[in-house]
Coordinates of C-alpha atoms and ligand atoms in Angstrom, one line a residue:
M48 CA -21.3 -161.7 76.9
N49 CA -17.7 -162.6 76.4
H50 CA -16.6 -160.0 74.9
L51 CA -12.6 -159.6 73.3
H52 CA -11.6 -156.4 71.4
L53 CA -8.1 -156.7 69.8
F54 CA -7.8 -157.4 66.6
T55 CA -8.1 -155.6 63.6
Y56 CA -8.2 -156.0 59.3
Y57 CA -5.9 -153.3 58.8
N58 CA -3.6 -155.5 61.5
C59 CA -3.9 -158.4 59.5
L60 CA -0.4 -159.2 60.2
L61 CA -1.8 -161.2 62.9
R62 CA -4.0 -162.7 61.5
S63 CA -5.1 -164.6 58.5
V64 CA -5.0 -163.7 54.7
V65 CA -8.5 -166.0 55.1
C66 CA -9.5 -163.6 56.8
C67 CA -9.3 -159.9 54.8
A68 CA -10.0 -162.1 51.7
R69 CA -13.5 -163.7 52.8
N70 CA -14.3 -159.9 54.1
R71 CA -13.3 -158.1 51.2
D72 CA -16.5 -160.2 49.4
K73 CA -18.9 -159.7 51.8
K74 CA -18.3 -155.9 51.5
M75 CA -19.3 -156.4 47.5
N76 CA -22.1 -157.6 48.6
L77 CA -22.8 -155.4 51.1
R78 CA -22.3 -151.7 49.8
L79 CA -24.8 -151.1 47.8
S80 CA -27.3 -149.2 49.5
L81 CA -24.7 -146.9 51.3
L82 CA -22.6 -145.9 47.8
L83 CA -25.9 -144.6 46.4
L84 CA -25.8 -142.0 49.4
I85 CA -22.5 -141.6 49.8
F86 CA -21.8 -140.9 46.1
F87 CA -24.5 -138.0 47.1
L88 CA -22.4 -136.8 50.2
V89 CA -19.7 -136.2 48.6
K90 CA -20.9 -134.1 45.5
S91 CA -21.7 -132.1 48.2
N92 CA -19.0 -131.6 50.4
Q93 CA -16.3 -131.4 48.3
G94 CA -13.0 -129.9 49.8
S95 CA -13.6 -128.4 53.2
I96 CA -13.2 -131.7 54.9
F97 CA -10.0 -132.1 57.5
K98 CA -8.9 -129.4 58.1
T99 CA -7.9 -130.0 62.1
F100 CA -5.2 -132.7 62.1
S101 CA -2.6 -130.1 61.5
G102 CA -3.0 -128.7 65.3
V103 CA 1.0 -129.2 67.1
L104 CA 1.5 -128.2 70.4
S105 CA 2.6 -124.8 70.9
P106 CA 5.7 -124.6 73.9
N107 CA 3.6 -122.2 76.0
S108 CA -0.1 -125.0 76.4
Y109 CA -0.4 -126.6 78.8
P110 CA -3.1 -128.9 77.4
S111 CA -5.6 -130.4 79.7
S112 CA -6.9 -133.5 80.5
V113 CA -11.1 -134.9 79.7
V114 CA -12.5 -136.9 82.2
F115 CA -16.1 -139.1 81.8
P116 CA -17.1 -141.4 84.5
L117 CA -18.2 -144.8 83.1
S118 CA -20.9 -147.8 83.6
G119 CA -20.8 -151.4 82.8
N120 CA -19.6 -154.6 85.2
V121 CA -17.1 -158.1 84.4
F122 CA -20.1 -160.2 85.3
P123 CA -22.9 -159.7 84.5
L124 CA -22.8 -157.2 81.3
G125 CA -19.4 -158.0 80.5
Y126 CA -17.9 -154.0 79.4
Y127 CA -17.6 -150.7 79.9
S128 CA -19.1 -147.9 78.9
V129 CA -18.9 -144.4 78.3
S130 CA -21.1 -141.7 76.9
L131 CA -20.4 -139.6 74.4
Q132 CA -21.6 -136.5 72.2
I133 CA -21.4 -136.2 69.0
G134 CA -22.5 -133.2 66.2
N135 CA -23.7 -130.3 66.5
P136 CA -26.6 -130.3 68.4
P137 CA -24.5 -133.6 70.5
K138 CA -26.7 -136.2 70.5
A139 CA -25.3 -139.2 73.2
F140 CA -24.1 -142.8 72.1
Q141 CA -22.7 -145.7 74.7
F142 CA -19.2 -146.4 73.8
D143 CA -17.5 -149.8 74.8
I144 CA -14.3 -148.9 76.4
D145 CA -11.3 -150.9 74.3
T146 CA -8.0 -150.4 74.6
G147 CA -7.6 -153.1 72.4
S148 CA -7.8 -151.6 69.4
D149 CA -7.7 -147.8 67.6
L150 CA -10.6 -147.0 65.9
T151 CA -13.5 -145.0 67.0
W152 CA -17.0 -146.3 65.3
V153 CA -20.9 -146.3 65.6
Q154 CA -23.5 -147.7 64.6
C155 CA -24.8 -145.8 62.0
N156 CA -28.0 -145.0 59.8
A157 CA -27.0 -145.1 56.6
P158 CA -29.2 -147.6 56.2
C159 CA -27.8 -149.9 59.2
K160 CA -27.2 -154.3 58.6
G161 CA -26.5 -155.9 62.1
C162 CA -27.1 -153.3 64.8
T163 CA -28.3 -154.1 68.1
V164 CA -29.1 -150.7 68.7
P165 CA -33.3 -148.9 67.2
P166 CA -32.3 -146.5 64.5
S167 CA -32.8 -143.4 67.3
L168 CA -29.4 -144.5 69.1
Q169 CA -28.3 -144.6 65.6
Y170 CA -25.9 -141.9 64.6
M171 CA -26.8 -140.5 61.5
P172 CA -24.4 -139.8 58.8
K173 CA -24.6 -135.5 57.1
A174 CA -22.5 -134.4 55.0
N175 CA -19.5 -135.5 56.1
I176 CA -17.9 -138.7 54.5
I177 CA -14.1 -138.4 54.8
P178 CA -12.5 -139.5 50.5
C179 CA -10.2 -142.1 50.9
S180 CA -7.7 -139.2 49.3
D181 CA -7.9 -137.8 53.4
P182 CA -4.4 -137.9 54.8
I183 CA -6.3 -139.7 57.4
C184 CA -7.8 -142.3 55.4
S185 CA -3.9 -143.1 55.1
S186 CA -3.4 -143.2 59.1
L187 CA -6.4 -145.8 59.6
H188 CA -5.4 -147.7 57.1
W189 CA -1.9 -147.9 57.6
P190 CA 1.2 -149.1 56.5
K191 CA -1.4 -150.3 54.0
K192 CA -2.3 -147.7 51.2
P193 CA -6.5 -147.7 51.4
E194 CA -8.1 -148.8 47.7
C195 CA -8.6 -145.3 46.7
P196 CA -9.5 -145.5 42.5
N197 CA -11.4 -142.4 42.1
P198 CA -10.0 -140.0 45.1
K199 CA -13.7 -138.7 46.1
E200 CA -14.6 -142.1 47.2
Q201 CA -15.7 -142.8 50.6
C202 CA -13.0 -144.4 52.8
D203 CA -13.9 -147.7 54.1
Y204 CA -13.0 -149.5 57.2
E205 CA -13.2 -153.5 58.2
V206 CA -12.6 -154.4 61.8
T207 CA -12.3 -158.0 63.0
Y208 CA -12.3 -159.2 66.7
A209 CA -10.6 -161.4 67.9
D210 CA -14.5 -162.8 69.6
Q211 CA -15.1 -162.3 64.8
G212 CA -18.0 -160.1 66.1
S213 CA -17.1 -157.3 63.0
S214 CA -17.6 -153.9 62.0
M215 CA -17.8 -152.7 58.5
G216 CA -18.5 -148.6 57.6
A217 CA -16.8 -145.5 56.1
L218 CA -15.2 -142.6 57.5
V219 CA -17.0 -139.8 59.2
I220 CA -15.7 -136.6 60.9
D221 CA -17.8 -134.3 62.9
Q222 CA -17.4 -132.7 66.5
F223 CA -16.9 -134.4 69.4
P224 CA -18.2 -131.8 72.7
L225 CA -16.0 -132.2 75.6
K226 CA -15.3 -130.0 78.8
L227 CA -11.5 -130.4 79.7
Q228 CA -10.5 -130.1 83.7
N229 CA -9.3 -126.6 83.2
G230 CA -12.8 -124.9 83.0
S231 CA -12.1 -124.8 78.9
F232 CA -15.4 -126.7 76.6
L233 CA -14.0 -127.7 73.2
Q234 CA -15.8 -128.8 70.2
P235 CA -12.8 -130.9 68.2
R236 CA -13.8 -132.7 65.5
L237 CA -13.4 -135.9 65.0
A238 CA -12.7 -138.1 62.2
F239 CA -14.8 -142.4 63.5
G240 CA -16.9 -145.5 61.7
C241 CA -19.8 -144.9 60.8
G242 CA -20.4 -148.3 60.9
Y243 CA -23.6 -149.4 58.8
D244 CA -22.9 -153.6 58.2
Q245 CA -22.0 -155.3 62.2
S246 CA -21.9 -159.1 63.2
F247 CA -21.4 -159.9 65.8
P248 CA -21.8 -164.3 66.4
S249 CA -21.3 -164.6 69.7
A250 CA -25.0 -163.5 70.2
H251 CA -24.3 -161.2 73.2
P252 CA -22.4 -157.7 72.0
S253 CA -23.6 -155.6 75.0
P254 CA -27.1 -154.8 72.8
A255 CA -26.7 -152.0 74.7
T256 CA -23.8 -150.0 73.1
A257 CA -23.8 -148.2 69.8
G258 CA -19.9 -148.5 68.9
V259 CA -17.0 -149.0 70.2
L260 CA -13.9 -146.2 72.0
G261 CA -11.0 -147.2 70.1
L262 CA -7.8 -146.2 72.9
G263 CA -5.0 -148.3 71.0
R264 CA -1.9 -146.8 69.5
G265 CA -2.6 -146.7 66.5
R266 CA -2.5 -143.2 64.4
I267 CA -6.6 -143.3 63.8
S268 CA -7.2 -143.3 67.5
V269 CA -9.5 -140.4 68.9
L270 CA -6.7 -139.8 71.4
T271 CA -3.8 -139.6 68.9
Q272 CA -6.1 -137.4 67.2
L273 CA -6.7 -135.3 69.8
V274 CA -2.6 -134.9 70.6
S275 CA -2.3 -134.1 67.6
A276 CA -4.6 -131.4 67.8
G277 CA -2.4 -130.2 70.6
L278 CA -5.8 -130.7 73.2
T279 CA -4.6 -133.3 75.5
R280 CA -1.3 -135.6 77.0
N281 CA -0.5 -138.7 75.3
V282 CA -2.6 -140.0 77.8
I283 CA -4.7 -142.1 79.2
G284 CA -6.1 -144.2 82.1
H285 CA -9.3 -146.2 83.8
C286 CA -10.3 -146.9 86.7
L287 CA -12.8 -150.0 86.6
S288 CA -14.7 -150.3 90.0
S289 CA -16.3 -154.2 90.8
N290 CA -19.0 -152.1 92.1
G291 CA -19.8 -151.5 88.6
G292 CA -18.5 -148.4 86.9
G293 CA -15.8 -146.4 87.2
F294 CA -13.6 -143.2 84.8
L295 CA -11.6 -143.0 81.9
F296 CA -9.4 -139.9 81.4
F297 CA -7.0 -138.4 78.6
G298 CA -4.5 -136.6 79.7
D299 CA -2.2 -136.8 82.4
N300 CA -3.6 -134.7 85.1
L301 CA -4.6 -136.8 87.2
I302 CA -1.8 -139.0 87.6
P303 CA -0.8 -139.0 91.0
S304 CA 2.9 -138.1 91.3
T305 CA 3.8 -141.0 93.8
G306 CA 2.6 -144.6 93.8
V307 CA 3.1 -146.0 90.8
S308 CA 4.0 -148.4 89.2
W309 CA 5.7 -148.7 86.1
T310 CA 6.5 -151.5 83.5
P311 CA 7.9 -150.2 79.7
L312 CA 5.6 -151.2 76.5
M313 CA 7.2 -153.0 73.8
S314 CA 7.8 -150.5 70.9
Q315 CA 7.3 -152.2 68.1
D316 CA 3.9 -153.3 69.1
N317 CA 0.2 -152.2 67.8
H318 CA -0.9 -152.8 71.0
Y319 CA -0.5 -151.9 74.4
T320 CA 1.6 -154.8 75.5
T321 CA 4.2 -155.9 78.0
G322 CA 6.7 -158.3 79.0
P323 CA 8.6 -160.2 79.9
A324 CA 6.9 -161.3 83.2
E325 CA 6.6 -164.0 85.1
L326 CA 3.9 -165.5 86.8
L327 CA 3.7 -166.0 91.3
S328 CA 1.1 -168.1 93.2
N329 CA 1.1 -166.8 96.7
G330 CA 4.3 -165.2 96.1
K331 CA 6.2 -167.9 94.5
S332 CA 8.0 -169.3 91.8
T333 CA 5.2 -171.4 89.1
G334 CA 7.7 -172.0 86.2
L335 CA 6.1 -169.7 84.0
K336 CA 8.1 -167.0 82.5
D337 CA 9.1 -164.9 79.8
L338 CA 5.0 -164.0 79.2
K339 CA 3.9 -161.6 76.8
L340 CA 1.0 -159.3 78.3
I341 CA -1.5 -157.1 76.0
F342 CA -4.3 -154.7 78.5
D343 CA -7.1 -154.8 77.1
S344 CA -10.4 -153.2 78.3
G345 CA -12.7 -154.2 75.9
S346 CA -11.6 -157.8 76.6
S347 CA -13.8 -159.1 79.5
Y348 CA -11.7 -161.8 81.6
T349 CA -7.9 -162.2 81.2
Y350 CA -6.8 -165.1 79.4
F351 CA -3.2 -166.8 78.9
N352 CA -2.1 -168.9 76.7
S353 CA -2.5 -173.2 76.8
K354 CA 0.0 -174.0 79.1
T355 CA -0.1 -171.1 81.5
Y356 CA -3.8 -171.8 81.8
Q357 CA -3.3 -175.2 82.7
K358 CA -0.6 -174.5 84.7
I359 CA -2.9 -171.7 86.5
V360 CA -5.8 -174.6 86.0
N361 CA -3.9 -177.5 88.5
L362 CA -2.5 -175.0 90.9
I363 CA -6.1 -174.0 92.3
G364 CA -7.1 -178.0 91.5
N365 CA -4.8 -178.2 93.8
D366 CA -5.1 -175.8 96.4
L367 CA -9.1 -177.0 96.6
K368 CA -8.4 -180.3 97.0
D369 CA -9.9 -181.0 100.3
K370 CA -11.7 -177.4 100.6
P371 CA -15.2 -177.0 100.8
L372 CA -15.9 -176.1 97.1
K373 CA -16.9 -179.3 94.5
D374 CA -16.9 -179.2 90.2
A375 CA -20.0 -177.8 89.2
K376 CA -19.7 -179.2 85.4
E377 CA -23.6 -178.1 84.9
D378 CA -22.5 -174.1 85.1
K379 CA -21.4 -173.1 81.7
T380 CA -21.2 -170.4 82.3
L381 CA -17.9 -170.1 82.3
P382 CA -15.3 -173.5 81.4
I383 CA -14.7 -174.2 85.1
C384 CA -17.0 -173.4 88.0
W385 CA -17.3 -174.6 91.5
K386 CA -20.3 -174.7 94.2
G387 CA -20.0 -174.1 97.6
A388 CA -22.4 -175.6 100.1
K389 CA -24.3 -173.0 99.7
P390 CA -25.3 -170.2 97.0
L391 CA -22.4 -167.6 97.3
K392 CA -23.3 -163.7 96.9
S393 CA -19.5 -163.0 96.8
V394 CA -15.8 -163.6 95.8
L395 CA -15.5 -162.5 99.1
E396 CA -16.8 -166.0 101.0
V397 CA -14.6 -168.1 99.0
K398 CA -11.3 -165.5 98.6
N399 CA -9.5 -167.5 101.2
L400 CA -9.7 -170.4 99.4
F401 CA -7.7 -169.0 96.3
K402 CA -4.7 -167.5 96.2
T403 CA -3.6 -164.0 95.1
L404 CA -1.6 -164.9 91.4
T405 CA 1.7 -161.8 90.5
I406 CA 2.6 -161.0 87.6
N407 CA 6.3 -160.1 88.1
F408 CA 7.7 -157.9 85.5
M409 CA 11.0 -158.4 84.7
S410 CA 12.3 -155.8 82.4
G411 CA 12.2 -152.4 83.7
R412 CA 15.0 -150.6 85.6
R413 CA 13.7 -153.3 88.5
N414 CA 10.9 -155.5 89.2
T415 CA 7.3 -154.1 89.0
Q416 CA 4.5 -155.9 90.5
L417 CA 0.8 -155.8 89.2
Q418 CA -1.4 -159.0 92.0
I419 CA -4.2 -160.0 90.9
P420 CA -5.7 -161.0 94.1
P421 CA -8.8 -164.3 92.9
E422 CA -12.1 -161.3 93.6
S423 CA -9.7 -160.0 89.9
Y424 CA -10.3 -162.7 88.0
L425 CA -13.1 -164.7 90.0
I426 CA -16.7 -164.1 89.4
I427 CA -20.0 -165.3 91.5
S428 CA -22.1 -167.0 88.9
K429 CA -26.5 -166.4 89.1
T430 CA -26.9 -169.4 90.5
G431 CA -24.1 -168.4 93.2
N432 CA -20.7 -171.4 91.3
V433 CA -17.2 -169.3 91.8
C434 CA -16.0 -169.5 88.9
L435 CA -13.4 -169.1 86.9
G436 CA -12.6 -165.8 85.0
I437 CA -9.4 -166.8 83.6
L438 CA -9.6 -168.1 79.9
N439 CA -7.7 -170.4 77.6
G440 CA -6.1 -168.0 75.1
S441 CA -5.4 -170.8 72.4
E442 CA -9.1 -171.8 72.5
V443 CA -10.1 -168.5 70.7
G444 CA -7.0 -168.4 68.3
L445 CA -4.4 -165.9 70.9
Q446 CA -1.6 -168.4 70.3
D447 CA 1.0 -167.1 72.7
S448 CA -0.4 -163.7 73.0
N449 CA -1.7 -163.8 76.9
V450 CA -4.1 -160.6 77.4
I451 CA -5.3 -159.2 80.4
G452 CA -9.3 -158.0 80.3
D453 CA -11.2 -155.9 82.8
I454 CA -12.5 -158.4 84.9
S455 CA -7.9 -158.3 86.6
M456 CA -7.5 -154.4 86.4
Q457 CA -10.6 -154.2 88.6
G458 CA -9.3 -151.5 92.2
V459 CA -6.6 -150.2 90.0
M460 CA -6.1 -147.3 87.6
M461 CA -4.1 -148.6 84.7
I462 CA -2.1 -145.8 83.0
Y463 CA -1.3 -146.1 79.7
D464 CA 1.5 -143.8 78.4
N465 CA 1.5 -143.1 75.4
E466 CA 4.2 -139.8 76.3
K467 CA 6.8 -142.4 77.7
Q468 CA 5.8 -145.4 76.2
Q469 CA 4.9 -147.0 80.0
L470 CA 2.1 -148.8 81.6
G471 CA 0.9 -148.2 85.1
W472 CA -1.2 -149.4 88.1
V473 CA -1.9 -148.0 91.3
S474 CA -4.5 -149.7 93.7
A475 CA -7.5 -146.3 93.2
D476 CA -11.3 -145.8 94.6
C477 CA -13.1 -145.9 91.5
N478 CA -16.5 -145.4 93.0
K479 CA -15.0 -141.3 93.2
I480 CA -13.9 -139.4 90.4
P481 CA -10.5 -137.8 92.1
K482 CA -10.9 -133.5 91.8
I483 CA -8.6 -132.0 90.8
Ligands
NAG643 C1 -7.2 -125.8 78.9 O1 -6.9 -126.4 77.8 C2 -7.0 -126.5 77.2 C3 -5.6 -127.4 75.8 O2 -6.2 -128.5 76.7 C4 -6.4 -125.0 75.5 O3 -6.7 -124.9 74.4 C5 -7.4 -124.1 76.9 O4 -7.2 -122.4 76.4 C6 -7.3 -124.2 78.4 N1 -7.9 -123.6 78.9 C7 -8.0 -122.4 79.9 C8 -8.8 -121.5 80.6 O5 -6.7 -122.5 80.5
NAG644 C1 -6.6 -174.8 75.7 O1 -7.1 -174.6 73.6 C2 -6.5 -175.4 72.9 C3 -6.5 -175.3 71.5 O2 -8.7 -175.3 71.4 C4 -6.4 -176.5 73.1 O3 -5.7 -178.2 72.3 C5 -6.2 -177.2 75.0 O4 -6.0 -178.1 75.2 C6 -6.6 -176.4 75.9 N1 -6.0 -176.3 77.0 C7 -6.5 -176.0 78.3 C8 -5.7 -176.6 79.3 O5 -7.6 -177.0 77.9

């Protein structure tokens, strides 16, 4: 329900060493059945892996874009997902879209432990395991080196997300049939994780999705792979509709030529991190400054550090004095909920009791602002209360990072531009996939 896909094992700098050590132990206990399988597969598949990644964009090619419809919503589902085909003959898998992590993985019948989808919806590895000596395995483990005592051994991966969910498995390579906007069909061979050991203790790991589509800035992400094969520009974007659904795109063809606000991305960061920014409420200063913000489509809600969170809660509490909304402590949907005189159906009914928050970026050539109106930080619970979709990041171990999640990116086209190292946004109708 409350997804937060952010930190990965190989970005362990951000996590305690303890986490890595613990996971390593776990791996040794659980790998037996796959090891046998992998041994067999690698033997029958020597040498042929991974020829597609040397591609460079030739000066006279104009890379096209790919657009995918999305399904899902902020509440009650807590995720937006895309259906992608893999293999030949192709089989469709539902992926949770995640700009907070790099590796794409799918639940995999190797066989699988901890899979949430039935075997018929799992990926079936063939003779397509990537050995640990392959350069893409180094990309996965970058800046560390993969453990590779025997060059033919499988390339292991392991990702741990900020919500304590994790996936372990091995890298495989397979075709991803894609229809480009210019009409061409492509079948690039991309590396991704065959996840045969999942653990999602928060119990609501979007049971309908078969995996995670890692859209981060790292070398292993499918975007980086498509870009190095010369197929798209290094840009992704999404438009999450508040009615559910929306669209996702790779490449820059869909970006409007005017009206987009841009702010620089921090260059030394693995995540899509922006800032410094200040927070305004109803256009007025809150005294909260120097905020760093990570944009993460793998997070359902928005998280602020404890101090910022406390301030926002106080401001909202003050605004609600003498207003017809009372605390609804019995509603456990989210930490803070309020009830009205009668059950609510839509945030629009109480929107005027709340103020618009504004993130004012001060790092660009001029200030740019991202508006977060009440409908981008409130949800209506199943019992008809209104709940605050801004959460205490310190409580989930985010320390000083702030995370802008799906709830606050609804109704805008968000553009993650790795060519120009900038993040853009523009109001858009996310229910309609634009024609170009
Ligand atoms: C479409 O774009 C791709 C690269 O993105 C290119 O390989 C292909 O030749 C293009 N097709 C047409 C019909 O222009
Ligand atoms: C946020 O979480 C931290 C860590 O659990 C806690 O110490 C702090 O009091 C919380 N802040 C608020 C305003 O609830």
